Coordinates of C-alpha atoms and ligand atoms in Angstrom, one line a residue:
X197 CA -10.3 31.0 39.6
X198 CA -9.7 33.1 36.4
X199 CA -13.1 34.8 35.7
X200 CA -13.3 35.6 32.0
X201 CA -14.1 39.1 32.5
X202 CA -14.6 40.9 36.0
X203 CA -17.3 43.1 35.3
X204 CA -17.8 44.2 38.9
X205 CA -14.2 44.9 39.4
X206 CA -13.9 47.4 36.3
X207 CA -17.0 49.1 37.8
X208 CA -16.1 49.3 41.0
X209 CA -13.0 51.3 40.1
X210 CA -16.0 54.6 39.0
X211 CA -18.2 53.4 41.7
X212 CA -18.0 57.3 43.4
X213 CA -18.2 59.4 40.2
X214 CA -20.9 57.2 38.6
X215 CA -22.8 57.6 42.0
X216 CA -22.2 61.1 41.7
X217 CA -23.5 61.0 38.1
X218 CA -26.4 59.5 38.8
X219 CA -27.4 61.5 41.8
X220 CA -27.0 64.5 39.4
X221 CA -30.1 62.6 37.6
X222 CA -32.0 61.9 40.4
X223 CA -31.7 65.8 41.4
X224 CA -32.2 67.1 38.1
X225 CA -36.3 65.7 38.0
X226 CA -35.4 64.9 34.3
X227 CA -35.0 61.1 32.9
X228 CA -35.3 60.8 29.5
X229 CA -33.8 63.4 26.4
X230 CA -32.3 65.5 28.7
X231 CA -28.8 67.5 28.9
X232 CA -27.2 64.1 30.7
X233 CA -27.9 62.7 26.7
X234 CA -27.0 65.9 25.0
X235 CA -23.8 66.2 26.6
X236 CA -22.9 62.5 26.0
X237 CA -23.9 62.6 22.5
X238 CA -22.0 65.4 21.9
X239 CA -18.6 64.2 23.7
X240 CA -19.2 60.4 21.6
X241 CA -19.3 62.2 18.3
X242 CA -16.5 64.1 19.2
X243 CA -14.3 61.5 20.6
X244 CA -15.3 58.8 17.3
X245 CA -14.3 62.5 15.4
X246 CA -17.8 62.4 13.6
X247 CA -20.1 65.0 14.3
X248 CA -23.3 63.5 15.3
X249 CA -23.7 60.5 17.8
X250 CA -27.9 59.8 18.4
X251 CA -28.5 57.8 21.5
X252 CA -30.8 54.6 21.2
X253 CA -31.7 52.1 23.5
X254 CA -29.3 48.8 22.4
X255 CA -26.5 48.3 19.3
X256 CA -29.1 46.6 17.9
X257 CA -31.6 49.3 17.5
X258 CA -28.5 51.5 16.4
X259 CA -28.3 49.3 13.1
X260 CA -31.9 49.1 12.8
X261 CA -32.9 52.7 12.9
X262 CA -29.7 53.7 10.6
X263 CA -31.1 51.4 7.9
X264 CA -34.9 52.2 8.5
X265 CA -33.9 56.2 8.3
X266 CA -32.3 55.4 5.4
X267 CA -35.6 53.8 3.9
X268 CA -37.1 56.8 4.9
X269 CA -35.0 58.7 3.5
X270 CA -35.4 57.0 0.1
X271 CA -31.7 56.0 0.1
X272 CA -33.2 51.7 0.3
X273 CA -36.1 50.3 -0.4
X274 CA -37.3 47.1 1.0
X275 CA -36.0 43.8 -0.6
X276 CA -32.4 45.4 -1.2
X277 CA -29.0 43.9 -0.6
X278 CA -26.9 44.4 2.9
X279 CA -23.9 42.7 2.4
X280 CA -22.8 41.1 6.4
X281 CA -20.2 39.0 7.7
X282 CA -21.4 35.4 7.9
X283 CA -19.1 35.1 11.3
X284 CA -20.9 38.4 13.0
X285 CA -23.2 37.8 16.2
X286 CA -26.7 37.8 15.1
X287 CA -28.0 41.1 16.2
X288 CA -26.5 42.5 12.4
X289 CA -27.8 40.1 10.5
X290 CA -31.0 40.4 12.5
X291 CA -31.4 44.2 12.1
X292 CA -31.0 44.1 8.4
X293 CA -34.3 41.4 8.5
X294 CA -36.3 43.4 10.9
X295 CA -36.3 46.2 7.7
X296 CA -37.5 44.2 5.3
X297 CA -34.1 43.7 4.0
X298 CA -32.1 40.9 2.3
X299 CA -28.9 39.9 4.0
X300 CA -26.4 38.8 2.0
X301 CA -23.8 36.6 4.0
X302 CA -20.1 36.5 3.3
X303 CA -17.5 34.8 4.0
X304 CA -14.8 36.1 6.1
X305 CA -10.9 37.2 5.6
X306 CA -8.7 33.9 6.2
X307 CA -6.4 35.7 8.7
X308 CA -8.5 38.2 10.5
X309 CA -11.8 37.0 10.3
X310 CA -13.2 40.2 9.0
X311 CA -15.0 41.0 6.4
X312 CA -13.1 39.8 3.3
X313 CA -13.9 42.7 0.4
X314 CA -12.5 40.4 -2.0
X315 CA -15.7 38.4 -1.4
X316 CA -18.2 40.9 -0.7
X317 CA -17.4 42.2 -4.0
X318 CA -18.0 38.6 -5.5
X319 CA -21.0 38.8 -3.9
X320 CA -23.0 42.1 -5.3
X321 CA -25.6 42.0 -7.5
X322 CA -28.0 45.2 -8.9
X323 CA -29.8 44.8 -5.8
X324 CA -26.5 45.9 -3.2
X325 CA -27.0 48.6 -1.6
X326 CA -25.4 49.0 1.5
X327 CA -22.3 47.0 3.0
X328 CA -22.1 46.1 6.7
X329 CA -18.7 45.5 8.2
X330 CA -18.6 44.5 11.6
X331 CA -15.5 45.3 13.5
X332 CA -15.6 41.9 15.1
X333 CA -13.8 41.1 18.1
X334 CA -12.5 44.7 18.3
X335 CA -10.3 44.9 15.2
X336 CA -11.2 47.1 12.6
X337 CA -12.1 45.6 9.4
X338 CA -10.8 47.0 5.9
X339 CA -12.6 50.2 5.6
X340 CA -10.2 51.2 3.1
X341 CA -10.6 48.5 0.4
X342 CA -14.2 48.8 1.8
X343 CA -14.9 52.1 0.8
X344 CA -13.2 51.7 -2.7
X345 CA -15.8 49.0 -3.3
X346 CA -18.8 50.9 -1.8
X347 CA -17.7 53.9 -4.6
X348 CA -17.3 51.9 -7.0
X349 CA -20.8 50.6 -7.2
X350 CA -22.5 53.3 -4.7
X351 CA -23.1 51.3 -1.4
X352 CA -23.8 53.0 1.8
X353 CA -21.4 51.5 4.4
X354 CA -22.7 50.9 7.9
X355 CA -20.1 50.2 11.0
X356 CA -21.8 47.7 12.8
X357 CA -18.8 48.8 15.8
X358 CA -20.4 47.3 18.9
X359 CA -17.1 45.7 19.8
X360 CA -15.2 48.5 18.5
X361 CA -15.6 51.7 20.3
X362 CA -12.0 53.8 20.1
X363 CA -10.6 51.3 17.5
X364 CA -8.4 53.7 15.4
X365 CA -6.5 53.4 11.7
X366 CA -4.7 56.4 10.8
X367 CA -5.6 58.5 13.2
X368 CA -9.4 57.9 12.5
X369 CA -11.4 56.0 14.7
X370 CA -14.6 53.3 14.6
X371 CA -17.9 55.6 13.8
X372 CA -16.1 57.7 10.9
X373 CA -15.1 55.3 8.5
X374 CA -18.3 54.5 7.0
X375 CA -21.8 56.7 6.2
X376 CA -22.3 55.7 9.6
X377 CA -21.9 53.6 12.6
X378 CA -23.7 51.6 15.7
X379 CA -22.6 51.1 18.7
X380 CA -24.0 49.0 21.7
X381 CA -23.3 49.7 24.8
X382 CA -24.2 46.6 26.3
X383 CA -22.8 46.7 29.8
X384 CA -19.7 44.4 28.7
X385 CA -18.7 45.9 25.4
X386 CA -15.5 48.0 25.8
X387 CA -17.7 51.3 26.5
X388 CA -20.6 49.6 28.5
X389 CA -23.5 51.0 30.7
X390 CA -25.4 49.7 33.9
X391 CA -28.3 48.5 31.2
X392 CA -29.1 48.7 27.9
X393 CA -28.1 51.1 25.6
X394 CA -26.3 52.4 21.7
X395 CA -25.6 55.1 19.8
X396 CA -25.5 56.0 15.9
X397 CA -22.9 57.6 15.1
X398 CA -22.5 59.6 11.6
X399 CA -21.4 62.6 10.1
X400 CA -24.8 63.2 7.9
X401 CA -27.0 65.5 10.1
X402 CA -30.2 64.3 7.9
X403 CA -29.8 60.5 8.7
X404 CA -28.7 62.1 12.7
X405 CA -32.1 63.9 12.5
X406 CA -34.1 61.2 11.2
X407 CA -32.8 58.7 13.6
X408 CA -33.8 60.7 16.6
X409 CA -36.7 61.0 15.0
X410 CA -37.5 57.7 14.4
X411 CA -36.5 56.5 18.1
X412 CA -39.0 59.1 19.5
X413 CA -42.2 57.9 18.4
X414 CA -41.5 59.8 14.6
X415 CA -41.9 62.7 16.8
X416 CA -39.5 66.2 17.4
X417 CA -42.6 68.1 18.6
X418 CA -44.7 66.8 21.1
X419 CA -47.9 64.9 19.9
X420 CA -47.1 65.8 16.2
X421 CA -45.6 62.5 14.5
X422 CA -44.4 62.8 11.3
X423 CA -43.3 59.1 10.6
X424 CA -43.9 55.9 12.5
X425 CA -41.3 55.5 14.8
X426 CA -40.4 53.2 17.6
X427 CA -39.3 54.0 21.6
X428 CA -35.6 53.5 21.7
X429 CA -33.8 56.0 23.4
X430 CA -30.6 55.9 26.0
X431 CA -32.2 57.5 28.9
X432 CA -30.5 60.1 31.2
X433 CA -29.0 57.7 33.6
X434 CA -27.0 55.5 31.2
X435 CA -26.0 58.8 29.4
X436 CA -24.1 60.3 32.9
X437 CA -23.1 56.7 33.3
X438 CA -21.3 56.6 30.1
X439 CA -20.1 60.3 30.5
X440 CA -17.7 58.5 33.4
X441 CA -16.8 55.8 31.8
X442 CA -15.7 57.4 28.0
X443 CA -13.2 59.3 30.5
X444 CA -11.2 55.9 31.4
X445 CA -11.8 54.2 27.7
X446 CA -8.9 55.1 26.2
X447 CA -7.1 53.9 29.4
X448 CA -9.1 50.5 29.5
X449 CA -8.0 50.5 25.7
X450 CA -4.4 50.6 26.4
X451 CA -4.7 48.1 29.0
X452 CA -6.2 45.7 27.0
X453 CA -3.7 46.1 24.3
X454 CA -1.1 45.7 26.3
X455 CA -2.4 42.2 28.1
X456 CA -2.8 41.1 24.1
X457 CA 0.4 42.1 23.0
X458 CA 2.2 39.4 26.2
X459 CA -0.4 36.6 24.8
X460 CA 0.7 37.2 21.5
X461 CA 4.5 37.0 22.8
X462 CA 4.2 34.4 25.6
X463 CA 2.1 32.1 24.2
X464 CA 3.5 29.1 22.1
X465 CA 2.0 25.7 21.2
X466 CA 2.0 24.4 17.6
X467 CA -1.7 23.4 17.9
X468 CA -3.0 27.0 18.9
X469 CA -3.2 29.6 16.4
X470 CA -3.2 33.3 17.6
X471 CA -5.2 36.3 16.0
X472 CA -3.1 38.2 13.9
X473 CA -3.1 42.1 14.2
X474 CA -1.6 45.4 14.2
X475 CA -0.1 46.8 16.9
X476 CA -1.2 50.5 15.6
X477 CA -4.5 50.6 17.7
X478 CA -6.2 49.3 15.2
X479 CA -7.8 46.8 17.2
X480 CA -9.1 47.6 20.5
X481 CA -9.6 44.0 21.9
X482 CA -12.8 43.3 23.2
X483 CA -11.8 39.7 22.9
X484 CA -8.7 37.9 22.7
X485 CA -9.9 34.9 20.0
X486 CA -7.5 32.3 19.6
X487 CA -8.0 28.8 17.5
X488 CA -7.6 25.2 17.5
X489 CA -8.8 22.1 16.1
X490 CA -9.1 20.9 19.6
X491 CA -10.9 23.5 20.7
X492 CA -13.5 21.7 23.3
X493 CA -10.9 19.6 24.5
X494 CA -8.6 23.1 25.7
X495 CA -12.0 24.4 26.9
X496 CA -12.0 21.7 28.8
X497 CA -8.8 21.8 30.4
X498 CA -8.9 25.4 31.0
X499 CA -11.8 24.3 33.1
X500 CA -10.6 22.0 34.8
X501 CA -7.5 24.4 35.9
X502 CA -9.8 27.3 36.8
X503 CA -9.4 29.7 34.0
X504 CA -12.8 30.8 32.8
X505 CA -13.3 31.0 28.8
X506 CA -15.5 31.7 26.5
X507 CA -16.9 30.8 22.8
X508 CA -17.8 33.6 20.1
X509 CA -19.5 32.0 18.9
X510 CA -20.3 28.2 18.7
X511 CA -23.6 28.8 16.5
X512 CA -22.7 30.5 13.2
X513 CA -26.1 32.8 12.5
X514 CA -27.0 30.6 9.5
X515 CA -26.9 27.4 11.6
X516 CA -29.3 28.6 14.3
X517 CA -32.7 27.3 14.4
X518 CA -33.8 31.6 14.0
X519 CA -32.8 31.4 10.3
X520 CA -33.4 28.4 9.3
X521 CA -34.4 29.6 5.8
X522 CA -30.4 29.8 5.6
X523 CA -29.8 26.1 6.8
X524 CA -28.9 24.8 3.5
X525 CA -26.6 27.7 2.9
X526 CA -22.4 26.4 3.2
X527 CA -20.6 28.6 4.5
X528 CA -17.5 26.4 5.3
X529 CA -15.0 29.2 6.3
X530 CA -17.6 30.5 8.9
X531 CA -18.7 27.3 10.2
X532 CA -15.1 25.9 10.7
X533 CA -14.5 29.3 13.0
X534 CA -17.5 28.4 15.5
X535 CA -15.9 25.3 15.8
X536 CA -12.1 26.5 16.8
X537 CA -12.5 29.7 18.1
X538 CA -12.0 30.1 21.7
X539 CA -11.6 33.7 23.4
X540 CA -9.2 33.6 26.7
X541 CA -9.8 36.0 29.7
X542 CA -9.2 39.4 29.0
X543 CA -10.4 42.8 30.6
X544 CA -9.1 46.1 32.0
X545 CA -9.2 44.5 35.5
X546 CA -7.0 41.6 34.6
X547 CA -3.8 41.0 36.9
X548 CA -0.3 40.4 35.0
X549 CA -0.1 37.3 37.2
X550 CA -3.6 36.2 35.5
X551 CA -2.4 36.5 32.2
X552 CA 0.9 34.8 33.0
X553 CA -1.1 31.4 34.3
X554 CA -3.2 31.5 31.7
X555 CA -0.2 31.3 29.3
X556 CA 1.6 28.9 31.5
X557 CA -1.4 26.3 31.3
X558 CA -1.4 27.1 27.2
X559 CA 1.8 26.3 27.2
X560 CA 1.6 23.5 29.2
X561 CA -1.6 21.8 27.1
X562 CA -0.9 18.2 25.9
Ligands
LIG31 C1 -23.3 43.4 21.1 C2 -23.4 43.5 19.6 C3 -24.5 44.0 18.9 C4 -25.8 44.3 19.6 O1 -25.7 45.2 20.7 P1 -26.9 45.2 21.8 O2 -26.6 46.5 22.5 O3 -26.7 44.0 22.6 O4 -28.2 45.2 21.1 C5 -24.5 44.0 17.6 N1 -23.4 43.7 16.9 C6 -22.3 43.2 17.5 C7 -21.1 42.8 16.6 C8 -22.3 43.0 18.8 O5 -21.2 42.5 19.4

């Protein structure tokens, strides 16, 4: 059997050091907003080369809190624009509603399922204000034709990079391409915890501030609250945790890349198409998303072989029964994909005689 991602095997590789980590917790009589968090926030902004990272508790409440500070901030106002992917997992699209926001869904780029600028830029009206690229899959989207657009008619840009952590263009990586950035680390994103957890990451120390702020209760001094916050901070425990594990990322990274590179050279069959990429780093390969018309049907027979896959995802946002005010809404592009896309088994643990049965059945399909 082929798991899709081993999980337990990745971990058990840091088993001693993140014991070690989180015995320094237990010792230290201190859980939550401690130095574990300090220390962690400091080496994530550093290694993203921004210079503030806040720790939340979830990628989800990174987006949220970015956009709320920025209401409070009085850089949005409830009832503007985001512009989003319509092919993004639902966690952006619901963090723009939870504000009081108006998503604006677009359809993605043909070839690498990104945001496609040429649409988003179709798509403004007077009320645009921010634009919301997802890094989906783990390749960076294109922040430079992204950028241009968001000066031309002053958007704030928000990286949702949840599947993106170390993706790099230029030397620059995910969490300083845009105003700012969110990052989950979910326990199976490509830096994950032992739990819930995220990070905003941005070079604007007023938004940093106010997003601490807001994930404390609206409080920096105890029992004084200044606006009305929420509790959504990465405690002291998934901090150490992910101390250990940003030590091996770039490791993992390289892995990964390296496992996509022989699918993208080993595999051949006219009916499958393969993601099309960079190899610059540029896409750091949290999944490997291939496509086919048949898509079920080589689900099916990867089943029936043992290899484990994987769908991201069969339910485009604006087809589930959660946003149903969007269900008259065609988005054909974006609907097609959650019917062909189908991720293979990927993963820093992943053997080399994995990857080549995996291939070999590809190959093989009739
Ligand atoms: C995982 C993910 C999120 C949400 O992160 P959580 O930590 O699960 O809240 C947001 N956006 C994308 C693209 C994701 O993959």
């Amino acid at each position: 059997m082929i798991p899709f991602f081993n999980l337990q095997a990745i971990n058990q590789q840091y088993r001693q050091e993140m014991l070690a980590a989180m015995a320094r917790v237990v010792d230290s009589g201190w859980y939550i907003r401690g130095a574990e968090l300090a220390a962690f926030e400091s080496e994530f902004a550093n290694y993203c080369g921004s210079r503030f990272a806040v720790g939340v508790g979830s990628g989800l409440d990174a987006l949220s809190l970015t956009l709320r500070a920025w209401i409070e901030l009085g850089k949005l106002k409830v009832g503007d624009e985001v512009l989003v992917p319509a092919n993004t997992y639902i966690a952006t699209i619901l963090a723009v509603l939870n504000n009081g926001l108006c998503p604006v869904l677009v359809e993605p780029d043909e070839k690498s399922f990104n945001l496609c600028p040429l649409n988003a830029a179709k798509a403004i009206t007077d009320r645009s204000r921010v634009i919301l690229p997802v890094h989906l899959y783990g390749q960076l989207a294109d922040m430079s034709t992204i950028n241009t657009l968001a000066e031309q008619y002053s958007l704030l840009v928000l990286e949702d990079a949840a599947q993106a952590h170390g993706a790099a263009v230029a030397g620059r990586r995910a969490g300083s391409l845009g105003h700012a950035a969110a990052f989950s680390f979910y326990p199976s994103k490509n830096l994950g915890a032992l739990g819930d957890g995220g990070a905003v990451v941005t070079a604007d120390q007023e938004l940093a501030d106010m997003v601490r702020l807001l994930g404390n209760y609206g409080s920096d001094k105890k029992y004084q609250n200044t606006v009305k916050g929420v509790n959504s901070r990465l405690d002291e425990l998934q901090a150490a945790i992910l101390r250990v594990k940003l030590r091996f990322l770039d490791g993992e990274t390289q892995r990964r890349q390296a496992l996509a590179k022989q699918y993208h050279d080993l595999i051949k069959h006219p009916d499958i198409i393969l993601p099309s990429f960079r190899d610059d780093g540029s896409h750091v390969f949290h999944l490997y998303v291939i496509h086919t018309s048949r898509r079920d049907e080589l689900q099916a027979y990867f089943a029936e072989h043992g290899v484990e896959t994987l769908i991201h995802y069969p339910i485009a946002p604006h087809k589930q029964e959660a946003l149903s005010e969007w269900r008259e809404v065609s988005l054909p592009l974006t609907e097609c994909l959650s019917h062909t896309a189908l991720s293979l088994p990927l993963g820093p643990a992943m053997s080399d005689a994995q990857l080549i049965e995996v291939v070999r059945l590809c190959n093989d399909w009739r």
